[in-house]
Amino acid sequence: MSRGKVLVVGSNATRIEIQGGGTGPTGQYLNELVVPVMALIEAGYDIVFATPNGSKPFIDPVSDQAVHFGNDEAAHKRAQDFFASHPAMNAVITLRAVIDGGLDQYLAFFTPGGQAPVVDLMQDSELGEILRHFHAHEKPTAYLCHGPMASLAAMPHAREFRAALIAGDNAKAAELARGWQYAGYRMTVYSSSEERPIEDNILHGKLYFHMPEALNIAGAEVDTGPDFAPHVIEDRELITGQNPRSDEPIAKALIAALVRAPVDA
């Protein structure tokens, strides 16, 4: 018997803006999506997978490597097969369909990383509506790596906030962030120092903003741990993990939060 539904929201972005014009490749990280989802299913939860346009996310090739699975080739293959063929990964619906179907049915929320959520999810108005529901009802809400940037969609002027960050107008961004539901929350996110190798070797350019800076401007209390070491922070209903190596710890934390949550949450 199912223990209830968890909403997993992915990104449809495949490119991200870099300074000076142009874009670099991006996507979702395979392990960050699959490892927590597999753990949730094993724990007895049903997964509803949604993206803005209802199509499967693009997996960043950088993440599709055994190194992100402890150099375990078999674990990597299981993850590839799960993403390719498991019904939970293929019955993707739109965010609008999630809203229209009723948000009360979901016990918890999860968004994985890769830089993709920084492009679309952090400024998606439909995601904002979803997140405001989860916040108001204090339902466990988890984000991994770059995923915490999606939480910014809950603010009243998310699109304008992102535009101000790209323009380098941090004062305007801070003003636009007023009313953000997660202001004052402790959280973690992919650090600036972890980002630099991606900028240098993958994007071949600099992002317009780094994740801790953006969340701090919005009002979060950001705490990043050592680079590429597991790091998870829980504050009230919010659960955040810093980087790809936080995939298993955030899954455990989310499942524990679900077990603790009231039945009628």
mmCIF file of C-alpha atoms in Angstrom:
data_model
loop_
_atom_site.group_PDB
_atom_site.id
_atom_site.type_symbol
_atom_site.label_atom_id
_atom_site.label_comp_id
_atom_site.label_asym_id
_atom_site.label_seq_id
_atom_site.Cartn_x
_atom_site.Cartn_y
_atom_site.Cartn_z
ATOM 1 C CA MET A 1 0.000 0.000 0.000
ATOM 2 C CA SER A 2 1.289 3.463 -0.920
ATOM 3 C CA ARG A 3 2.316 5.772 1.904
ATOM 4 C CA GLY A 4 1.265 8.778 -0.192
ATOM 5 C CA LYS A 5 2.429 10.994 -3.036
ATOM 6 C CA VAL A 6 5.590 13.084 -3.316
ATOM 7 C CA LEU A 7 5.805 15.754 -5.991
ATOM 8 C CA VAL A 8 9.139 15.838 -7.831
ATOM 9 C CA VAL A 9 9.691 18.880 -10.043
ATOM 10 C CA GLY A 10 12.355 18.983 -12.729
ATOM 11 C CA SER A 11 13.613 21.624 -15.139
ATOM 12 C CA ASN A 12 13.339 21.807 -18.909
ATOM 13 C CA ALA A 13 16.374 24.088 -19.348
ATOM 14 C CA THR A 14 19.300 22.952 -21.500
ATOM 15 C CA ARG A 15 21.282 26.230 -21.695
ATOM 16 C CA ILE A 16 22.255 28.868 -19.133
ATOM 17 C CA GLU A 17 23.326 32.467 -19.702
ATOM 18 C CA ILE A 18 26.977 33.433 -19.262
ATOM 19 C CA GLN A 19 28.534 36.858 -18.913
ATOM 20 C CA GLY A 20 29.344 38.652 -22.120
ATOM 21 C CA GLY A 21 26.489 37.091 -24.036
ATOM 22 C CA GLY A 22 25.741 33.595 -25.183
ATOM 23 C CA THR A 23 24.962 30.487 -23.186
ATOM 24 C CA GLY A 24 26.578 27.321 -21.916
ATOM 25 C CA PRO A 25 25.195 23.784 -21.692
ATOM 26 C CA THR A 26 23.248 22.684 -18.648
ATOM 27 C CA GLY A 27 20.693 20.146 -17.461
ATOM 28 C CA GLN A 28 19.696 18.115 -14.417
ATOM 29 C CA TYR A 29 22.153 15.844 -12.606
ATOM 30 C CA LEU A 30 21.302 12.175 -12.959
ATOM 31 C CA ASN A 31 22.225 11.069 -9.449
ATOM 32 C CA GLU A 32 20.568 14.061 -7.808
ATOM 33 C CA LEU A 33 17.261 13.130 -9.410
ATOM 34 C CA VAL A 34 17.383 9.355 -9.402
ATOM 35 C CA VAL A 35 18.988 8.537 -6.036
ATOM 36 C CA PRO A 36 16.382 10.373 -3.903
ATOM 37 C CA VAL A 37 13.480 9.239 -6.103
ATOM 38 C CA MET A 38 14.556 5.586 -5.894
ATOM 39 C CA ALA A 39 14.858 5.918 -2.120
ATOM 40 C CA LEU A 40 11.361 7.426 -1.864
ATOM 41 C CA ILE A 41 9.878 4.624 -3.943
ATOM 42 C CA GLU A 42 11.687 2.004 -1.873
ATOM 43 C CA ALA A 43 10.264 3.637 1.262
ATOM 44 C CA GLY A 44 6.746 3.176 -0.127
ATOM 45 C CA TYR A 45 5.932 6.573 -1.623
ATOM 46 C CA ASP A 46 4.422 7.239 -5.036
ATOM 47 C CA ILE A 47 6.159 9.789 -7.235
ATOM 48 C CA VAL A 48 4.469 12.365 -9.428
ATOM 49 C CA PHE A 49 7.048 13.887 -11.767
ATOM 50 C CA ALA A 50 6.392 17.313 -13.286
ATOM 51 C CA THR A 51 8.219 19.933 -15.333
ATOM 52 C CA PRO A 52 7.113 23.303 -16.716
ATOM 53 C CA ASN A 53 6.303 21.937 -20.178
ATOM 54 C CA GLY A 54 5.596 18.312 -19.247
ATOM 55 C CA SER A 55 8.616 16.790 -20.986
ATOM 56 C CA LYS A 56 11.435 14.878 -19.294
ATOM 57 C CA PRO A 57 14.413 16.937 -18.161
ATOM 58 C CA PHE A 58 17.652 16.831 -20.114
ATOM 59 C CA ILE A 59 20.327 14.998 -18.140
ATOM 60 C CA ASP A 60 23.613 16.920 -18.044
ATOM 61 C CA PRO A 61 26.219 14.568 -19.593
ATOM 62 C CA VAL A 62 28.693 15.673 -16.934
ATOM 63 C CA SER A 63 26.497 13.921 -14.373
ATOM 64 C CA ASP A 64 26.051 10.722 -16.368
ATOM 65 C CA GLN A 65 29.199 9.116 -14.999
ATOM 66 C CA ALA A 66 30.014 6.422 -12.464
ATOM 67 C CA VAL A 67 32.006 8.899 -10.363
ATOM 68 C CA HIS A 68 28.693 10.312 -9.122
ATOM 69 C CA PHE A 69 27.718 6.847 -7.921
ATOM 70 C CA GLY A 70 30.836 6.128 -5.877
ATOM 71 C CA ASN A 71 32.573 4.788 -9.006
ATOM 72 C CA ASP A 72 30.120 1.893 -8.889
ATOM 73 C CA GLU A 73 29.409 1.018 -12.525
ATOM 74 C CA ALA A 74 26.457 -1.182 -11.564
ATOM 75 C CA ALA A 75 24.846 1.625 -9.563
ATOM 76 C CA HIS A 76 25.386 3.997 -12.470
ATOM 77 C CA LYS A 77 23.723 1.535 -14.856
ATOM 78 C CA ARG A 78 20.761 1.087 -12.501
ATOM 79 C CA ALA A 79 20.311 4.843 -12.415
ATOM 80 C CA GLN A 80 20.457 5.122 -16.196
ATOM 81 C CA ASP A 81 17.923 2.320 -16.584
ATOM 82 C CA PHE A 82 15.637 3.820 -13.942
ATOM 83 C CA PHE A 83 15.600 7.217 -15.626
ATOM 84 C CA ALA A 84 15.075 5.675 -19.058
ATOM 85 C CA SER A 85 12.353 3.160 -18.298
ATOM 86 C CA HIS A 86 10.725 3.454 -14.863
ATOM 87 C CA PRO A 87 7.109 4.656 -15.059
ATOM 88 C CA ALA A 88 7.797 7.299 -12.400
ATOM 89 C CA MET A 89 10.297 8.962 -14.734
ATOM 90 C CA ASN A 90 8.160 8.784 -17.857
ATOM 91 C CA ALA A 91 4.658 9.801 -16.805
ATOM 92 C CA VAL A 92 5.709 13.461 -16.709
ATOM 93 C CA ILE A 93 3.014 16.124 -16.349
ATOM 94 C CA THR A 94 3.039 19.905 -16.493
ATOM 95 C CA LEU A 95 3.124 22.160 -13.455
ATOM 96 C CA ARG A 96 -0.291 23.445 -14.521
ATOM 97 C CA ALA A 97 -1.633 19.891 -14.431
ATOM 98 C CA VAL A 98 -0.241 19.513 -10.903
ATOM 99 C CA ILE A 99 -2.118 22.609 -9.788
ATOM 100 C CA ASP A 100 -5.322 21.702 -11.580
ATOM 101 C CA GLY A 101 -5.224 18.207 -10.102
ATOM 102 C CA GLY A 102 -5.152 19.578 -6.555
ATOM 103 C CA LEU A 103 -2.150 20.218 -4.321
ATOM 104 C CA ASP A 104 -3.639 18.770 -1.144
ATOM 105 C CA GLN A 105 -2.862 15.235 -2.324
ATOM 106 C CA TYR A 106 0.918 15.710 -2.041
ATOM 107 C CA LEU A 107 2.798 15.033 1.169
ATOM 108 C CA ALA A 108 6.147 16.534 0.163
ATOM 109 C CA PHE A 109 8.113 18.255 -2.594
ATOM 110 C CA PHE A 110 11.561 17.675 -4.096
ATOM 111 C CA THR A 111 13.644 19.398 -6.779
ATOM 112 C CA PRO A 112 17.116 18.133 -7.773
ATOM 113 C CA GLY A 113 19.985 20.166 -9.129
ATOM 114 C CA GLY A 114 22.268 20.659 -12.007
ATOM 115 C CA GLN A 115 22.218 24.303 -13.032
ATOM 116 C CA ALA A 116 18.984 23.916 -15.004
ATOM 117 C CA PRO A 117 16.603 25.081 -12.216
ATOM 118 C CA VAL A 118 18.478 28.398 -12.156
ATOM 119 C CA VAL A 119 17.172 29.095 -15.662
ATOM 120 C CA ASP A 120 13.478 28.247 -15.589
ATOM 121 C CA LEU A 121 12.276 27.015 -12.207
ATOM 122 C CA MET A 122 13.490 29.968 -10.126
ATOM 123 C CA GLN A 123 11.215 32.307 -12.100
ATOM 124 C CA ASP A 124 8.277 30.022 -12.890
ATOM 125 C CA SER A 125 4.972 31.480 -11.673
ATOM 126 C CA GLU A 126 3.197 28.113 -11.589
ATOM 127 C CA LEU A 127 5.963 26.651 -9.451
ATOM 128 C CA GLY A 128 5.592 29.679 -7.220
ATOM 129 C CA GLU A 129 1.930 28.828 -6.691
ATOM 130 C CA ILE A 130 2.865 25.248 -5.839
ATOM 131 C CA LEU A 131 5.574 26.272 -3.387
ATOM 132 C CA ARG A 132 3.366 28.761 -1.593
ATOM 133 C CA HIS A 133 0.950 25.890 -0.926
ATOM 134 C CA PHE A 134 3.700 23.668 0.487
ATOM 135 C CA HIS A 135 5.014 26.495 2.635
ATOM 136 C CA ALA A 136 1.593 27.475 3.962
ATOM 137 C CA HIS A 137 0.865 23.859 4.922
ATOM 138 C CA GLU A 138 4.387 23.247 6.304
ATOM 139 C CA LYS A 139 4.900 20.192 4.114
ATOM 140 C CA PRO A 140 8.460 18.802 3.802
ATOM 141 C CA THR A 141 10.136 20.659 0.933
ATOM 142 C CA ALA A 142 13.546 19.486 -0.269
ATOM 143 C CA TYR A 143 16.048 20.903 -2.756
ATOM 144 C CA LEU A 144 19.438 19.571 -3.807
ATOM 145 C CA CYS A 145 22.566 21.321 -5.147
ATOM 146 C CA HIS A 146 21.316 24.159 -7.434
ATOM 147 C CA GLY A 147 17.764 23.063 -6.623
ATOM 148 C CA PRO A 148 17.328 25.552 -3.744
ATOM 149 C CA MET A 149 17.258 28.299 -6.363
ATOM 150 C CA ALA A 150 13.823 27.011 -7.352
ATOM 151 C CA SER A 151 12.539 28.159 -3.957
ATOM 152 C CA LEU A 152 12.860 31.739 -5.229
ATOM 153 C CA ALA A 153 9.855 31.114 -7.481
ATOM 154 C CA ALA A 154 7.663 31.516 -4.402
ATOM 155 C CA MET A 155 8.424 35.245 -4.130
ATOM 156 C CA PRO A 156 5.929 37.725 -5.601
ATOM 157 C CA HIS A 157 8.334 39.101 -8.236
ATOM 158 C CA ALA A 158 10.537 36.119 -9.050
ATOM 159 C CA ARG A 159 11.044 36.927 -12.737
ATOM 160 C CA GLU A 160 11.991 40.530 -11.998
ATOM 161 C CA PHE A 161 14.281 39.379 -9.166
ATOM 162 C CA ARG A 162 16.225 37.138 -11.542
ATOM 163 C CA ALA A 163 16.491 39.916 -14.124
ATOM 164 C CA ALA A 164 17.897 42.268 -11.466
ATOM 165 C CA LEU A 165 20.533 39.682 -10.512
ATOM 166 C CA ILE A 166 21.600 39.346 -14.152
ATOM 167 C CA ALA A 167 21.758 43.134 -14.438
ATOM 168 C CA GLY A 168 23.984 43.254 -11.360
ATOM 169 C CA ASP A 169 21.495 45.434 -9.464
ATOM 170 C CA ASN A 170 21.599 43.702 -6.110
ATOM 171 C CA ALA A 171 19.809 46.528 -4.308
ATOM 172 C CA LYS A 172 16.855 46.258 -6.688
ATOM 173 C CA ALA A 173 16.910 42.473 -6.329
ATOM 174 C CA ALA A 174 16.742 42.765 -2.542
ATOM 175 C CA GLU A 175 13.766 45.096 -2.836
ATOM 176 C CA LEU A 176 12.004 42.752 -5.231
ATOM 177 C CA ALA A 177 12.567 39.830 -2.845
ATOM 178 C CA ARG A 178 10.421 41.374 -0.123
ATOM 179 C CA GLY A 179 7.741 38.916 0.882
ATOM 180 C CA TRP A 180 9.759 35.802 0.008
ATOM 181 C CA GLN A 181 8.384 32.969 2.112
ATOM 182 C CA TYR A 182 11.805 31.507 2.946
ATOM 183 C CA ALA A 183 13.501 34.708 4.096
ATOM 184 C CA GLY A 184 15.266 33.972 7.376
ATOM 185 C CA TYR A 185 15.490 30.227 6.729
ATOM 186 C CA ARG A 186 18.839 28.494 7.082
ATOM 187 C CA MET A 187 19.742 26.638 3.905
ATOM 188 C CA THR A 188 22.632 25.416 1.826
ATOM 189 C CA VAL A 189 23.268 25.416 -1.923
ATOM 190 C CA TYR A 190 26.054 24.717 -4.418
ATOM 191 C CA SER A 191 28.891 26.987 -3.338
ATOM 192 C CA SER A 192 30.737 29.629 -5.356
ATOM 193 C CA SER A 193 33.975 27.670 -5.090
ATOM 194 C CA GLU A 194 32.260 24.488 -6.307
ATOM 195 C CA GLU A 195 30.838 26.484 -9.227
ATOM 196 C CA ARG A 196 34.167 27.748 -10.531
ATOM 197 C CA PRO A 197 35.388 24.456 -12.067
ATOM 198 C CA ILE A 198 32.082 24.235 -13.951
ATOM 199 C CA GLU A 199 32.497 27.783 -15.213
ATOM 200 C CA ASP A 200 36.100 27.166 -16.254
ATOM 201 C CA ASN A 201 35.803 23.704 -17.787
ATOM 202 C CA ILE A 202 32.192 23.281 -18.916
ATOM 203 C CA LEU A 203 30.663 26.701 -19.502
ATOM 204 C CA HIS A 204 33.910 28.435 -20.506
ATOM 205 C CA GLY A 205 32.468 31.587 -19.055
ATOM 206 C CA LYS A 206 31.229 33.151 -15.837
ATOM 207 C CA LEU A 207 27.662 32.994 -14.592
ATOM 208 C CA TYR A 208 25.921 36.275 -13.915
ATOM 209 C CA PHE A 209 25.464 35.334 -10.262
ATOM 210 C CA HIS A 210 26.409 32.557 -7.881
ATOM 211 C CA MET A 211 23.842 30.678 -5.863
ATOM 212 C CA PRO A 212 24.783 31.624 -2.262
ATOM 213 C CA GLU A 213 24.901 35.298 -3.244
ATOM 214 C CA ALA A 214 21.438 35.183 -4.817
ATOM 215 C CA LEU A 215 19.861 33.403 -1.842
ATOM 216 C CA ASN A 216 21.518 35.777 0.631
ATOM 217 C CA ILE A 217 20.199 38.779 -1.300
ATOM 218 C CA ALA A 218 16.723 37.239 -1.114
ATOM 219 C CA GLY A 219 17.008 36.953 2.663
ATOM 220 C CA ALA A 220 18.156 33.389 3.313
ATOM 221 C CA GLU A 221 20.836 32.459 5.824
ATOM 222 C CA VAL A 222 23.154 30.409 3.615
ATOM 223 C CA ASP A 223 25.638 27.951 5.115
ATOM 224 C CA THR A 224 27.919 26.038 2.756
ATOM 225 C CA GLY A 225 30.236 23.274 3.931
ATOM 226 C CA PRO A 226 33.483 21.938 2.463
ATOM 227 C CA ASP A 227 33.504 21.611 -1.300
ATOM 228 C CA PHE A 228 32.034 18.375 -2.673
ATOM 229 C CA ALA A 229 31.390 16.897 0.766
ATOM 230 C CA PRO A 230 27.884 15.845 1.850
ATOM 231 C CA HIS A 231 26.077 18.694 3.609
ATOM 232 C CA VAL A 232 22.376 18.896 4.446
ATOM 233 C CA ILE A 233 20.546 21.565 6.440
ATOM 234 C CA GLU A 234 17.026 21.304 7.851
ATOM 235 C CA ASP A 235 15.105 24.376 9.020
ATOM 236 C CA ARG A 236 11.425 23.951 9.765
ATOM 237 C CA GLU A 237 9.869 22.239 6.715
ATOM 238 C CA LEU A 238 12.795 23.106 4.421
ATOM 239 C CA ILE A 239 15.527 20.541 3.634
ATOM 240 C CA THR A 240 18.479 21.560 1.465
ATOM 241 C CA GLY A 241 21.549 19.666 0.255
ATOM 242 C CA GLN A 242 24.672 21.363 -1.047
ATOM 243 C CA ASN A 243 26.048 19.254 -3.870
ATOM 244 C CA PRO A 244 25.821 15.949 -5.771
ATOM 245 C CA ARG A 245 27.360 14.024 -2.881
ATOM 246 C CA SER A 246 24.426 15.082 -0.710
ATOM 247 C CA ASP A 247 22.040 12.876 -2.712
ATOM 248 C CA GLU A 248 21.750 10.011 -0.221
ATOM 249 C CA PRO A 249 21.733 12.223 2.917
ATOM 250 C CA ILE A 250 18.945 14.439 1.580
ATOM 251 C CA ALA A 251 16.896 11.378 0.642
ATOM 252 C CA LYS A 252 17.218 10.072 4.209
ATOM 253 C CA ALA A 253 16.328 13.476 5.650
ATOM 254 C CA LEU A 254 13.255 13.831 3.431
ATOM 255 C CA ILE A 255 11.979 10.353 4.246
ATOM 256 C CA ALA A 256 12.502 11.006 7.963
ATOM 257 C CA ALA A 257 10.576 14.278 7.648
ATOM 258 C CA LEU A 258 7.730 12.459 5.911
ATOM 259 C CA VAL A 259 7.578 9.904 8.727
ATOM 260 C CA ARG A 260 7.430 12.733 11.286
ATOM 261 C CA ALA A 261 4.845 14.789 9.403
ATOM 262 C CA PRO A 262 1.214 14.752 10.583
ATOM 263 C CA VAL A 263 -0.991 12.401 8.570
ATOM 264 C CA ASP A 264 -3.218 15.283 7.423
ATOM 265 C CA ALA A 265 -0.286 17.564 6.462
#
